[in-house]
Amino acid sequence: FIVALLGVALFWGVLPDQSTVSRMSFNGFVKAFLTSFQVLAVDGWVQTMYLTMDLTNAGSAIFFVLQQLLGNFVLLSLFLSIL
């Protein structure tokens, strides 16, 4: 949820709605939430990161890598706490 809001704040209007690489976008909360879920599920997140880097700057890679690291750490912690 927080990552989707941060993505909307940082990348609103950067990725086109009908991108040639993927359907990921940060234009609106619902699309940002789905994009964050796809990044967290490791489903084509690298192409979205590279497209965002091309359209903004290389610093946007920090957002995607931190989302990947922290999100997977939280999911792993949740899974291990259930066991």
Coordinates of C-alpha atoms in Angstrom, one line a residue:
F1 CA 0.0 0.0 0.0
I2 CA 2.7 2.5 1.0
V3 CA 4.9 1.5 -2.0
A4 CA 1.9 2.1 -4.4
L5 CA 1.4 5.6 -2.9
L6 CA 5.1 6.3 -3.1
G7 CA 5.1 5.1 -6.8
V8 CA 2.2 7.4 -7.6
A9 CA 4.0 10.3 -6.0
L10 CA 7.3 9.7 -7.8
F11 CA 6.3 8.4 -11.2
W12 CA 2.8 9.8 -12.0
G13 CA 2.6 10.3 -15.7
V14 CA 6.1 8.9 -16.4
L15 CA 5.0 5.5 -17.8
P16 CA 2.4 5.6 -20.6
D17 CA -0.8 3.7 -19.9
Q18 CA -0.4 1.4 -22.9
S19 CA 3.3 0.8 -22.7
T20 CA 4.9 -1.5 -25.4
V21 CA 6.9 -3.3 -22.7
S22 CA 4.2 -4.1 -20.2
R23 CA 0.9 -2.9 -18.9
M24 CA 2.5 -1.6 -15.7
S25 CA 1.9 2.0 -14.8
F26 CA 1.9 4.4 -11.9
N27 CA -1.0 6.6 -13.3
G28 CA -3.5 6.2 -10.5
F29 CA -3.6 4.2 -7.3
V30 CA -5.2 1.0 -8.6
K31 CA -2.6 0.7 -11.5
A32 CA 0.2 1.5 -9.1
F33 CA -1.0 -1.1 -6.6
L34 CA -1.1 -3.7 -9.4
T35 CA 2.3 -2.7 -10.6
S36 CA 3.7 -2.9 -7.1
F37 CA 2.2 -6.4 -6.7
Q38 CA 3.7 -7.5 -10.0
V39 CA 7.1 -6.2 -8.9
L40 CA 6.8 -8.0 -5.6
A41 CA 5.8 -11.2 -7.4
V42 CA 8.9 -10.8 -9.6
D43 CA 6.8 -10.8 -12.8
G44 CA 8.6 -8.7 -15.4
W45 CA 9.7 -6.0 -13.0
V46 CA 13.1 -5.6 -14.7
Q47 CA 11.5 -4.3 -17.9
T48 CA 9.4 -1.8 -16.0
M49 CA 12.5 -0.7 -14.0
Y50 CA 14.5 -0.2 -17.2
L51 CA 11.7 1.7 -18.9
T52 CA 11.3 4.0 -15.9
M53 CA 15.0 4.5 -15.8
D54 CA 15.0 5.5 -19.5
L55 CA 12.2 8.0 -19.0
T56 CA 13.4 9.5 -15.7
N57 CA 16.9 8.8 -14.4
A58 CA 19.0 6.0 -13.0
G59 CA 17.9 6.8 -9.5
S60 CA 14.5 5.2 -10.1
A61 CA 16.3 1.9 -9.9
I62 CA 16.7 2.4 -6.2
F63 CA 12.9 2.5 -5.8
F64 CA 12.5 -0.8 -7.6
V65 CA 15.4 -2.6 -5.9
L66 CA 14.3 -1.4 -2.4
Q67 CA 10.8 -2.5 -3.1
Q68 CA 12.1 -5.9 -4.2
L69 CA 14.3 -6.4 -1.2
L70 CA 12.0 -5.0 1.5
G71 CA 8.9 -6.5 0.0
N72 CA 10.4 -10.0 -0.2
F73 CA 11.8 -9.7 3.3
V74 CA 8.4 -8.8 4.7
L75 CA 6.7 -11.7 2.8
L76 CA 9.4 -14.1 4.0
S77 CA 8.9 -12.9 7.6
L78 CA 5.2 -13.4 7.3
F79 CA 5.6 -16.9 5.9
L80 CA 8.1 -17.9 8.6
S81 CA 5.9 -16.5 11.4
I82 CA 3.0 -18.7 10.3
L83 CA 5.3 -21.8 10.5

